[in-house]
Amino acid sequence: MVLSTKRELAQAYDEERLTWLRKRFTVYAWIGIVLAGLSLIGSAVTLLFFLVEPADPLPDGPIPDEPMFRSTVFWVGEVLVALVVASVYLWSVFWVGRAKPGRADTIRMIYALFVGTHLLEMGHVLLLALWFDPSLATGAVLDQSLLSLFLGHVFAAIIIPWTVRESVQPLVPVVLVYAFIIALFTRDPIGHRVLDLIFLAMLGLPGMGICWLKQRWFQRRFQFRSYRDVYQYVSREVEQARALHESFFPSRIADGPLRLDYHYQPMSQLGGDYLHAHVCRDVDGNAKSLLCAVIDVTGHGLPATLTANHLHALLKRQTQSRRSPDPGELIADLNRYMHESFSGLSVFATALCMRIDLEEQRIVWASAGHPPGLLVSAGQCEPVLESTCCLLGVIEPELYDPSTRELSISDNVQIVAYTDGATELPLKGGGMLGIAGLVQRVANLSQDGDLTCGSIMRDFATLTTGERQDDILVVRLGILPELADTSPSALSSTAETTPLVTS
């Protein structure tokens, strides 16, 4: 699942933390069960020795020589405490597995186990020590209890995914009990007791540091995985959007009297350049004219692609409903749609709409702020198809005048149209190619007899730094059967893209 909103991201984060908490709680509880079980066995065996040989069964053993540790009452208490602790931990494991509690309930259960088991395990020791020898209760036994508290808290911080704040809360009641004992029962000087209380207050710092590191690690891992999933999802979506956008491009025409070739290179995965082509036929089905519209939507990426796809739908509907579409009328329709739909979003477009009439040997065009189309003949190249009106979407439809123009052509004339990404191509020596530079490069290719869209793009690759700032679409059309590009790529029905790489 890809997380698309902050709310979904936060919800997924909380759910993963809860799952992590439940798993670690189970591990923590089972470790507690094992330790309590080992303590139960050891205490039971020791108690058995005392019951069988009550006089003094282990004079040289590991048990301290204090009377409290050699009393039956002490070991009975140890057995009962270990049995209670093991039972409570075992119950908590089944409770979490069955009830599936939320984070707050699980944290409360951990608090209860931590505080309850620690006070139970050390409480009876301290109470017996106070009964047998108060100095013992405020000496070695107290130090041992504090060490046990410190180690228990560090161990819990390692296992349980607490936040720093959550790691402090279970320490509070236990520390208060120890502070009460130190303040009232110890016979040390005031200065020593103050130092003991300061040490007691700092007892949880290592565990808090561990919790902080774990929390940071978890957050970064979650963010990395979320970003990775979003990136993979967006990459798939962009690939599909690009395939859909380029499927709207027309098929190339490599045979017959009317020829059409093009080459499209978006700056990134998605671009706003688009080519629409429509062959008008007579009643016998023979081609009589070719209509082409070269469009360049402002901006880049997904918004420009979506806008271009909207214009594709409009052009397809308008060209199929007319026998001989007029370029000026199509430009006017495009302006009306852009103004009504996108002007409030500051999205505009340039367009060059051309129609080559086969019988009349002429080209009719209207250009909405588009770079001038090139007329190529006998090695000569001129920017002839000038703009006839302003950008699409800028002026209200009632005031917009596309100003259609026409020009007679012959069989040996080709027309090269392009988007401004071609003229804004950054050169290795600095600056941009510009219209004059493009005219010169196209004229050279025409003189060499290698004027195809593919050769134009390859020529660009020898000039550019590779750091383009815009999409590039180059279109070649005309009545030119003898010089038509008949390579396999020219017969492709989808947009051809070749990276512009520096030589």
Short mmCIF file of C-alpha atoms in Angstrom, two decimals:
data_model
loop_
_atom_site.label_atom_id
_atom_site.label_comp_id
_atom_site.label_asym_id
_atom_site.label_seq_id
_atom_site.Cartn_x
_atom_site.Cartn_y
_atom_site.Cartn_z
CA MET A 1 0.00 0.00 0.00
CA VAL A 2 1.29 3.44 -0.90
CA LEU A 3 0.73 6.15 1.71
CA SER A 4 -0.52 9.27 -0.03
CA THR A 5 -1.56 11.55 2.85
CA LYS A 6 -0.10 12.62 6.17
CA ARG A 7 -2.99 10.97 7.96
CA GLU A 8 -2.39 7.63 6.24
CA LEU A 9 1.33 7.94 6.93
CA ALA A 10 0.73 8.61 10.63
CA GLN A 11 -1.77 5.76 10.86
CA ALA A 12 0.63 3.30 9.24
CA TYR A 13 3.43 4.52 11.51
CA ASP A 14 1.31 3.91 14.63
CA GLU A 15 0.21 0.47 13.41
CA GLU A 16 3.79 -0.60 12.74
CA ARG A 17 4.92 0.68 16.13
CA LEU A 18 2.10 -1.26 17.80
CA THR A 19 3.03 -4.47 15.96
CA TRP A 20 6.66 -3.97 16.94
CA LEU A 21 5.65 -3.30 20.57
CA ARG A 22 3.52 -6.46 20.82
CA LYS A 23 6.27 -8.66 19.39
CA ARG A 24 8.92 -7.21 21.68
CA PHE A 25 6.61 -7.43 24.69
CA THR A 26 6.18 -11.14 24.00
CA VAL A 27 9.96 -11.57 23.88
CA TYR A 28 10.35 -9.53 27.07
CA ALA A 29 7.70 -11.58 28.85
CA TRP A 30 9.17 -14.95 27.83
CA ILE A 31 12.62 -13.87 28.99
CA GLY A 32 11.02 -12.84 32.29
CA ILE A 33 9.33 -16.26 32.52
CA VAL A 34 12.64 -18.06 31.93
CA LEU A 35 14.50 -15.97 34.51
CA ALA A 36 11.70 -16.36 37.05
CA GLY A 37 11.64 -20.10 36.38
CA LEU A 38 15.38 -20.42 36.97
CA SER A 39 15.05 -18.38 40.16
CA LEU A 40 12.15 -20.59 41.27
CA ILE A 41 14.19 -23.76 40.75
CA GLY A 42 17.22 -22.36 42.54
CA SER A 43 15.20 -21.05 45.47
CA ALA A 44 13.21 -24.26 45.77
CA VAL A 45 16.37 -26.38 45.87
CA THR A 46 17.94 -24.12 48.49
CA LEU A 47 14.74 -24.18 50.58
CA LEU A 48 14.74 -27.96 50.37
CA PHE A 49 18.24 -28.09 51.82
CA PHE A 50 17.22 -25.88 54.71
CA LEU A 51 14.16 -28.01 55.40
CA VAL A 52 16.15 -31.26 55.38
CA GLU A 53 19.14 -29.90 57.36
CA PRO A 54 17.82 -26.94 59.36
CA ALA A 55 20.93 -26.65 61.57
CA ASP A 56 23.27 -25.12 59.02
CA PRO A 57 23.33 -27.17 55.80
CA LEU A 58 25.60 -24.91 53.73
CA PRO A 59 28.22 -23.32 55.94
CA ASP A 60 30.76 -22.97 53.14
CA GLY A 61 28.38 -22.39 50.24
CA PRO A 62 27.60 -19.32 48.13
CA ILE A 63 24.88 -18.08 50.47
CA PRO A 64 25.95 -15.05 52.55
CA ASP A 65 26.54 -15.64 56.23
CA GLU A 66 23.90 -13.14 57.40
CA PRO A 67 21.05 -14.68 59.42
CA MET A 68 18.44 -13.39 57.04
CA PHE A 69 19.84 -15.37 54.10
CA ARG A 70 20.00 -18.55 56.19
CA SER A 71 16.41 -18.39 57.35
CA THR A 72 13.63 -20.55 55.96
CA VAL A 73 11.32 -17.55 55.79
CA PHE A 74 13.60 -15.82 53.29
CA TRP A 75 13.71 -18.77 50.89
CA VAL A 76 9.99 -19.41 51.19
CA GLY A 77 9.52 -15.79 50.15
CA GLU A 78 11.94 -16.25 47.24
CA VAL A 79 10.00 -19.29 46.02
CA LEU A 80 6.65 -17.54 46.28
CA VAL A 81 7.92 -14.37 44.55
CA ALA A 82 9.45 -16.37 41.68
CA LEU A 83 6.24 -18.38 41.31
CA VAL A 84 4.08 -15.24 41.24
CA VAL A 85 6.36 -13.44 38.78
CA ALA A 86 6.49 -16.42 36.41
CA SER A 87 2.70 -16.81 36.57
CA VAL A 88 2.03 -13.11 35.92
CA TYR A 89 4.42 -12.99 32.96
CA LEU A 90 2.90 -16.15 31.50
CA TRP A 91 -0.60 -14.73 31.86
CA SER A 92 0.45 -11.49 30.18
CA VAL A 93 1.75 -13.40 27.14
CA PHE A 94 -1.60 -15.10 26.63
CA TRP A 95 -3.46 -11.84 27.30
CA VAL A 96 -1.58 -9.95 24.60
CA GLY A 97 -1.99 -12.79 22.10
CA ARG A 98 -5.72 -13.10 22.77
CA ALA A 99 -6.87 -9.52 23.40
CA LYS A 100 -4.60 -7.75 20.86
CA PRO A 101 -4.51 -4.61 23.03
CA GLY A 102 -3.69 -1.16 21.72
CA ARG A 103 -0.46 0.65 22.43
CA ALA A 104 -1.72 2.40 25.56
CA ASP A 105 -2.99 -0.84 27.15
CA THR A 106 0.19 -2.70 26.23
CA ILE A 107 2.36 0.04 27.73
CA ARG A 108 0.29 -0.03 30.92
CA MET A 109 0.77 -3.79 31.14
CA ILE A 110 4.53 -3.37 30.78
CA TYR A 111 4.50 -0.70 33.50
CA ALA A 112 2.57 -2.98 35.83
CA LEU A 113 4.94 -5.88 35.21
CA PHE A 114 8.06 -3.77 35.60
CA VAL A 115 6.96 -1.95 38.75
CA GLY A 116 5.10 -4.87 40.34
CA THR A 117 7.73 -7.55 39.80
CA HIS A 118 10.60 -5.32 40.88
CA LEU A 119 8.88 -4.18 44.07
CA LEU A 120 7.78 -7.72 44.79
CA GLU A 121 11.22 -9.24 44.22
CA MET A 122 13.12 -6.62 46.20
CA GLY A 123 10.40 -5.59 48.63
CA HIS A 124 10.42 -8.76 50.65
CA VAL A 125 14.24 -8.69 50.75
CA LEU A 126 14.29 -5.13 52.06
CA LEU A 127 11.52 -5.84 54.57
CA LEU A 128 13.29 -8.91 55.93
CA ALA A 129 16.53 -6.99 56.05
CA LEU A 130 14.85 -4.26 58.08
CA TRP A 131 13.50 -6.96 60.38
CA PHE A 132 16.78 -8.82 60.85
CA ASP A 133 19.28 -5.98 60.57
CA PRO A 134 18.29 -2.40 59.48
CA SER A 135 21.89 -1.60 58.57
CA LEU A 136 21.84 -4.47 56.11
CA ALA A 137 18.69 -3.09 54.48
CA THR A 138 20.35 0.25 53.89
CA GLY A 139 23.69 -1.21 52.88
CA ALA A 140 24.52 -4.13 50.60
CA VAL A 141 20.89 -5.19 50.08
CA LEU A 142 19.91 -1.67 49.03
CA ASP A 143 22.88 -1.44 46.69
CA GLN A 144 21.96 -4.80 45.19
CA SER A 145 18.38 -3.67 44.73
CA LEU A 146 19.46 -0.47 42.98
CA LEU A 147 21.78 -2.46 40.70
CA SER A 148 18.91 -4.82 39.90
CA LEU A 149 16.67 -1.85 39.12
CA PHE A 150 19.32 -0.30 36.87
CA LEU A 151 19.95 -3.52 34.95
CA GLY A 152 16.25 -4.29 34.70
CA HIS A 153 15.52 -0.86 33.23
CA VAL A 154 18.37 -1.10 30.71
CA PHE A 155 17.24 -4.58 29.73
CA ALA A 156 13.65 -3.39 29.28
CA ALA A 157 14.85 -0.40 27.21
CA ILE A 158 16.78 -2.75 24.93
CA ILE A 159 13.83 -5.08 24.40
CA ILE A 160 10.77 -2.81 24.60
CA PRO A 161 10.32 -0.07 21.93
CA TRP A 162 9.52 2.68 24.40
CA THR A 163 9.71 6.34 23.69
CA VAL A 164 11.96 8.33 26.02
CA ARG A 165 8.94 9.59 27.94
CA GLU A 166 7.47 6.10 28.24
CA SER A 167 10.76 4.73 29.57
CA VAL A 168 10.77 7.22 32.46
CA GLN A 169 7.26 6.57 33.77
CA PRO A 170 7.77 3.05 35.23
CA LEU A 171 10.84 4.27 37.11
CA VAL A 172 8.96 6.95 39.02
CA PRO A 173 7.12 4.84 41.65
CA VAL A 174 10.11 2.54 42.21
CA VAL A 175 12.55 5.43 42.55
CA LEU A 176 10.20 7.13 45.02
CA VAL A 177 10.19 4.00 47.19
CA TYR A 178 13.97 3.84 47.17
CA ALA A 179 14.21 7.57 47.87
CA PHE A 180 11.93 7.08 50.88
CA ILE A 181 14.16 4.28 52.18
CA ILE A 182 17.36 6.26 51.66
CA ALA A 183 15.94 9.39 53.27
CA LEU A 184 14.47 7.71 56.36
CA PHE A 185 16.40 4.52 57.11
CA THR A 186 20.00 5.11 56.15
CA ARG A 187 22.40 6.38 58.80
CA ASP A 188 24.84 7.95 56.36
CA PRO A 189 25.63 11.67 56.56
CA ILE A 190 23.27 14.05 54.78
CA GLY A 191 25.79 14.68 52.02
CA HIS A 192 26.05 10.98 51.24
CA ARG A 193 22.29 10.60 51.19
CA VAL A 194 21.95 13.58 48.83
CA LEU A 195 24.50 11.99 46.51
CA ASP A 196 22.58 8.71 46.69
CA LEU A 197 19.37 10.51 45.77
CA ILE A 198 21.09 12.26 42.83
CA PHE A 199 22.43 8.92 41.61
CA LEU A 200 18.96 7.47 42.02
CA ALA A 201 17.48 10.25 39.88
CA MET A 202 20.06 9.56 37.15
CA LEU A 203 19.49 5.82 37.25
CA GLY A 204 17.29 5.82 34.13
CA LEU A 205 19.54 7.91 31.84
CA PRO A 206 21.22 4.95 30.06
CA GLY A 207 17.86 3.34 29.37
CA MET A 208 16.46 6.66 28.13
CA GLY A 209 19.41 7.02 25.76
CA ILE A 210 18.83 3.53 24.41
CA CYS A 211 15.14 4.30 23.83
CA TRP A 212 16.00 7.54 22.03
CA LEU A 213 18.40 5.76 19.68
CA LYS A 214 15.92 2.99 18.95
CA GLN A 215 13.14 5.48 18.27
CA ARG A 216 15.34 7.44 15.84
CA TRP A 217 16.32 4.22 14.09
CA PHE A 218 12.71 3.14 13.74
CA GLN A 219 11.59 6.52 12.41
CA ARG A 220 14.34 6.67 9.80
CA ARG A 221 13.73 3.10 8.70
CA PHE A 222 10.01 3.76 8.38
CA GLN A 223 10.58 6.98 6.45
CA PHE A 224 13.06 5.33 4.11
CA ARG A 225 10.70 2.46 3.36
CA SER A 226 7.77 4.85 2.88
CA TYR A 227 9.74 7.06 0.51
CA ARG A 228 10.98 4.02 -1.37
CA ASP A 229 7.44 2.68 -1.79
CA VAL A 230 6.18 6.08 -2.95
CA TYR A 231 9.06 6.41 -5.40
CA GLN A 232 8.42 2.97 -6.87
CA TYR A 233 4.70 3.68 -7.12
CA VAL A 234 5.22 7.07 -8.76
CA SER A 235 7.78 5.59 -11.16
CA ARG A 236 5.28 2.96 -12.30
CA GLU A 237 2.57 5.57 -12.66
CA VAL A 238 4.85 7.88 -14.62
CA GLU A 239 5.85 5.06 -16.97
CA GLN A 240 2.20 4.26 -17.59
CA ALA A 241 1.37 7.95 -18.06
CA ARG A 242 4.19 8.35 -20.55
CA ALA A 243 3.10 5.25 -22.47
CA LEU A 244 -0.46 6.60 -22.55
CA HIS A 245 0.68 10.06 -23.67
CA GLU A 246 2.87 8.72 -26.46
CA SER A 247 0.14 6.36 -27.61
CA PHE A 248 -1.79 9.48 -28.65
CA PHE A 249 0.95 10.43 -31.09
CA PRO A 250 0.11 9.59 -34.73
CA SER A 251 1.67 6.87 -36.83
CA ARG A 252 4.46 7.93 -39.12
CA ILE A 253 3.73 8.02 -42.83
CA ALA A 254 6.65 6.62 -44.80
CA ASP A 255 5.00 5.84 -48.15
CA GLY A 256 2.63 7.56 -50.54
CA PRO A 257 2.76 11.19 -51.68
CA LEU A 258 2.30 12.65 -48.19
CA ARG A 259 5.05 11.99 -45.67
CA LEU A 260 5.21 12.46 -41.90
CA ASP A 261 8.12 11.82 -39.58
CA TYR A 262 8.78 13.02 -36.03
CA HIS A 263 11.03 12.52 -33.05
CA TYR A 264 9.99 13.26 -29.47
CA GLN A 265 12.38 13.65 -26.54
CA PRO A 266 10.81 14.81 -23.23
CA MET A 267 13.09 16.56 -20.76
CA SER A 268 12.07 14.07 -18.06
CA GLN A 269 9.76 11.08 -18.03
CA LEU A 270 6.78 13.25 -18.93
CA GLY A 271 6.50 16.25 -21.22
CA GLY A 272 3.98 18.68 -22.60
CA ASP A 273 4.86 18.49 -26.32
CA TYR A 274 2.33 16.81 -28.57
CA LEU A 275 1.77 16.11 -32.25
CA HIS A 276 -1.60 15.51 -33.83
CA ALA A 277 -1.96 14.35 -37.43
CA HIS A 278 -5.01 13.66 -39.56
CA VAL A 279 -5.14 12.46 -43.18
CA CYS A 280 -8.10 13.80 -45.14
CA ARG A 281 -9.31 11.50 -47.91
CA ASP A 282 -11.62 11.82 -50.89
CA VAL A 283 -14.66 9.68 -51.58
CA ASP A 284 -12.44 6.96 -53.08
CA GLY A 285 -10.31 6.79 -49.94
CA ASN A 286 -7.26 8.44 -51.47
CA ALA A 287 -5.27 10.90 -49.35
CA LYS A 288 -5.83 14.48 -50.46
CA SER A 289 -4.37 16.47 -47.55
CA LEU A 290 -2.44 16.05 -44.33
CA LEU A 291 -3.23 18.11 -41.24
CA CYS A 292 -0.65 18.42 -38.46
CA ALA A 293 -0.80 20.31 -35.17
CA VAL A 294 2.40 20.75 -33.16
CA ILE A 295 1.63 21.78 -29.57
CA ASP A 296 3.90 22.86 -26.72
CA VAL A 297 2.22 23.27 -23.32
CA THR A 298 4.00 25.57 -20.86
CA GLY A 299 5.77 23.82 -18.02
CA HIS A 300 6.97 20.26 -17.73
CA GLY A 301 6.04 16.98 -16.13
CA LEU A 302 2.63 15.61 -15.29
CA PRO A 303 0.57 18.87 -15.45
CA ALA A 304 1.85 19.63 -18.95
CA THR A 305 1.21 16.04 -20.06
CA LEU A 306 -2.36 16.08 -18.72
CA THR A 307 -3.05 19.36 -20.51
CA ALA A 308 -1.63 18.00 -23.78
CA ASN A 309 -3.81 14.91 -23.44
CA HIS A 310 -6.89 17.12 -23.06
CA LEU A 311 -5.93 18.95 -26.25
CA HIS A 312 -5.49 15.60 -28.01
CA ALA A 313 -9.09 14.69 -27.25
CA LEU A 314 -10.32 18.05 -28.58
CA LEU A 315 -8.25 17.84 -31.77
CA LYS A 316 -9.33 14.29 -32.45
CA ARG A 317 -12.99 15.21 -32.06
CA GLN A 318 -12.70 18.35 -34.20
CA THR A 319 -10.67 16.81 -37.04
CA GLN A 320 -12.84 13.72 -37.35
CA SER A 321 -16.02 15.80 -37.53
CA ARG A 322 -14.78 17.90 -40.49
CA ARG A 323 -13.93 16.76 -44.01
CA SER A 324 -11.20 19.34 -44.48
CA PRO A 325 -10.31 20.95 -41.14
CA ASP A 326 -9.15 24.53 -41.32
CA PRO A 327 -5.99 25.30 -39.27
CA GLY A 328 -7.31 28.69 -38.19
CA GLU A 329 -10.56 27.19 -36.91
CA LEU A 330 -8.66 24.53 -34.98
CA ILE A 331 -6.40 27.15 -33.40
CA ALA A 332 -9.50 29.14 -32.41
CA ASP A 333 -11.05 26.00 -30.87
CA LEU A 334 -7.86 25.27 -28.97
CA ASN A 335 -7.71 28.83 -27.65
CA ARG A 336 -11.31 28.70 -26.49
CA TYR A 337 -10.70 25.43 -24.63
CA MET A 338 -7.43 26.62 -23.06
CA HIS A 339 -8.94 29.93 -21.96
CA GLU A 340 -12.04 28.36 -20.45
CA SER A 341 -10.28 25.44 -18.80
CA PHE A 342 -6.75 26.51 -17.84
CA SER A 343 -6.34 30.29 -17.94
CA GLY A 344 -7.12 30.55 -14.23
CA LEU A 345 -4.28 28.09 -13.57
CA SER A 346 -1.76 30.08 -15.64
CA VAL A 347 -1.37 27.19 -18.04
CA PHE A 348 -0.90 28.19 -21.68
CA ALA A 349 0.39 26.63 -24.89
CA THR A 350 1.84 27.41 -28.29
CA ALA A 351 0.60 25.62 -31.39
CA LEU A 352 1.40 25.42 -35.08
CA CYS A 353 -1.43 23.94 -37.10
CA MET A 354 -0.63 23.08 -40.75
CA ARG A 355 -2.50 21.46 -43.63
CA ILE A 356 -0.72 20.29 -46.77
CA ASP A 357 -3.09 20.06 -49.73
CA LEU A 358 -1.84 17.52 -52.25
CA GLU A 359 -3.86 18.60 -55.29
CA GLU A 360 -3.45 22.34 -54.78
CA GLN A 361 0.24 22.02 -53.85
CA ARG A 362 -0.01 24.43 -50.95
CA ILE A 363 0.35 24.61 -47.21
CA VAL A 364 -2.21 26.40 -45.03
CA TRP A 365 -1.23 27.27 -41.49
CA ALA A 366 -2.04 29.22 -38.36
CA SER A 367 0.43 29.61 -35.52
CA ALA A 368 -0.36 30.58 -31.93
CA GLY A 369 2.95 32.01 -30.67
CA HIS A 370 4.84 28.95 -31.92
CA PRO A 371 8.44 29.08 -33.23
CA PRO A 372 8.46 29.52 -37.02
CA GLY A 373 8.28 26.37 -39.12
CA LEU A 374 11.14 25.82 -41.59
CA LEU A 375 10.71 25.47 -45.34
CA VAL A 376 13.47 23.25 -46.75
CA SER A 377 14.16 22.92 -50.47
CA ALA A 378 17.28 22.13 -52.51
CA GLY A 379 19.60 22.50 -49.54
CA GLN A 380 18.09 25.82 -48.54
CA CYS A 381 16.21 26.41 -45.27
CA GLU A 382 14.09 29.40 -44.30
CA PRO A 383 11.89 30.12 -41.23
CA VAL A 384 8.71 30.82 -43.19
CA LEU A 385 5.75 29.59 -41.12
CA GLU A 386 5.69 32.54 -38.76
CA SER A 387 3.34 33.02 -35.81
CA THR A 388 -0.04 34.49 -36.75
CA CYS A 389 -1.54 35.03 -33.27
CA CYS A 390 -0.63 34.93 -29.59
CA LEU A 391 -0.43 32.05 -27.12
CA LEU A 392 -3.38 29.76 -26.58
CA GLY A 393 -5.48 30.69 -23.56
CA VAL A 394 -4.27 34.28 -23.15
CA ILE A 395 -7.03 36.17 -25.00
CA GLU A 396 -10.76 35.65 -24.67
CA PRO A 397 -12.26 33.64 -27.53
CA GLU A 398 -14.34 36.59 -28.78
CA LEU A 399 -11.19 38.68 -29.34
CA TYR A 400 -8.97 35.94 -30.69
CA ASP A 401 -8.03 36.04 -34.41
CA PRO A 402 -5.93 33.07 -35.64
CA SER A 403 -5.23 34.73 -39.06
CA THR A 404 -4.84 31.71 -41.33
CA ARG A 405 -2.16 31.97 -44.04
CA GLU A 406 -1.14 29.84 -47.02
CA LEU A 407 1.88 29.21 -49.22
CA SER A 408 2.38 27.32 -52.48
CA ILE A 409 4.87 24.43 -52.34
CA SER A 410 6.25 21.80 -54.72
CA ASP A 411 7.13 18.14 -54.54
CA ASN A 412 10.69 18.80 -53.49
CA VAL A 413 9.77 20.91 -50.44
CA GLN A 414 9.86 19.68 -46.88
CA ILE A 415 8.58 21.40 -43.76
CA VAL A 416 10.34 21.06 -40.41
CA ALA A 417 8.37 22.09 -37.34
CA TYR A 418 9.65 21.93 -33.77
CA THR A 419 9.04 23.07 -30.22
CA ASP A 420 11.20 25.68 -28.53
CA GLY A 421 13.20 23.00 -26.72
CA ALA A 422 15.17 22.62 -29.97
CA THR A 423 16.13 26.29 -30.22
CA GLU A 424 16.83 26.52 -26.48
CA LEU A 425 19.28 23.62 -26.65
CA PRO A 426 22.35 24.52 -24.51
CA LEU A 427 25.59 24.34 -26.52
CA LYS A 428 28.90 23.02 -25.27
CA GLY A 429 30.59 26.35 -25.87
CA GLY A 430 27.88 28.26 -24.03
CA GLY A 431 24.66 29.91 -25.16
CA MET A 432 21.74 28.29 -26.97
CA LEU A 433 21.27 26.98 -30.49
CA GLY A 434 18.60 29.54 -31.42
CA ILE A 435 16.50 29.71 -34.57
CA ALA A 436 19.42 30.80 -36.73
CA GLY A 437 21.55 27.90 -35.50
CA LEU A 438 18.74 25.44 -36.10
CA VAL A 439 18.20 26.77 -39.62
CA GLN A 440 21.90 26.26 -40.37
CA ARG A 441 21.98 22.72 -38.99
CA VAL A 442 18.88 21.70 -40.93
CA ALA A 443 20.26 23.25 -44.13
CA ASN A 444 23.52 21.29 -43.71
CA LEU A 445 21.65 18.03 -43.25
CA SER A 446 19.51 18.78 -46.29
CA GLN A 447 22.60 19.42 -48.41
CA ASP A 448 24.04 16.10 -47.24
CA GLY A 449 20.82 14.33 -48.25
CA ASP A 450 20.23 13.12 -44.67
CA LEU A 451 17.32 15.23 -43.51
CA THR A 452 15.30 13.05 -41.14
CA CYS A 453 14.08 13.72 -37.63
CA GLY A 454 16.45 11.07 -36.35
CA SER A 455 19.43 12.73 -38.05
CA ILE A 456 18.41 16.12 -36.60
CA MET A 457 18.34 14.67 -33.08
CA ARG A 458 21.69 12.94 -33.60
CA ASP A 459 23.11 16.23 -34.80
CA PHE A 460 21.78 17.88 -31.64
CA ALA A 461 23.63 15.28 -29.57
CA THR A 462 26.96 16.47 -30.99
CA LEU A 463 26.24 20.06 -29.96
CA THR A 464 24.53 19.94 -26.60
CA THR A 465 25.89 19.68 -23.08
CA GLY A 466 23.15 17.21 -22.22
CA GLU A 467 21.57 19.60 -19.70
CA ARG A 468 18.34 20.41 -21.52
CA GLN A 469 15.74 22.67 -19.97
CA ASP A 470 12.74 21.72 -22.11
CA ASP A 471 11.10 18.95 -24.12
CA ILE A 472 12.04 18.58 -27.79
CA LEU A 473 9.68 17.61 -30.59
CA VAL A 474 10.88 17.73 -34.20
CA VAL A 475 8.41 17.08 -37.05
CA ARG A 476 9.15 16.68 -40.77
CA LEU A 477 6.39 16.57 -43.36
CA GLY A 478 5.86 17.35 -47.00
CA ILE A 479 5.19 16.00 -50.48
CA LEU A 480 8.48 14.23 -50.82
CA PRO A 481 8.28 10.56 -51.88
CA GLU A 482 11.84 10.25 -53.13
CA LEU A 483 13.53 11.39 -49.90
CA ALA A 484 11.16 9.86 -47.37
CA ASP A 485 12.67 8.06 -44.42
CA THR A 486 11.99 4.35 -45.05
CA SER A 487 13.97 2.98 -42.11
CA PRO A 488 12.19 0.59 -39.71
CA SER A 489 11.94 3.35 -37.10
CA ALA A 490 9.95 5.48 -39.55
CA LEU A 491 7.28 2.82 -39.71
CA SER A 492 6.76 2.77 -35.94
CA SER A 493 3.33 3.72 -34.70
CA THR A 494 4.54 5.12 -31.37
CA ALA A 495 6.65 8.08 -30.39
CA GLU A 496 10.39 7.50 -30.86
CA THR A 497 12.66 8.78 -28.12
CA THR A 498 16.46 8.79 -28.36
CA PRO A 499 18.43 10.33 -25.51
CA LEU A 500 20.50 13.39 -26.28
CA VAL A 501 23.93 12.31 -25.19
CA THR A 502 27.09 14.28 -25.67
CA SER A 503 29.73 12.87 -27.93
#
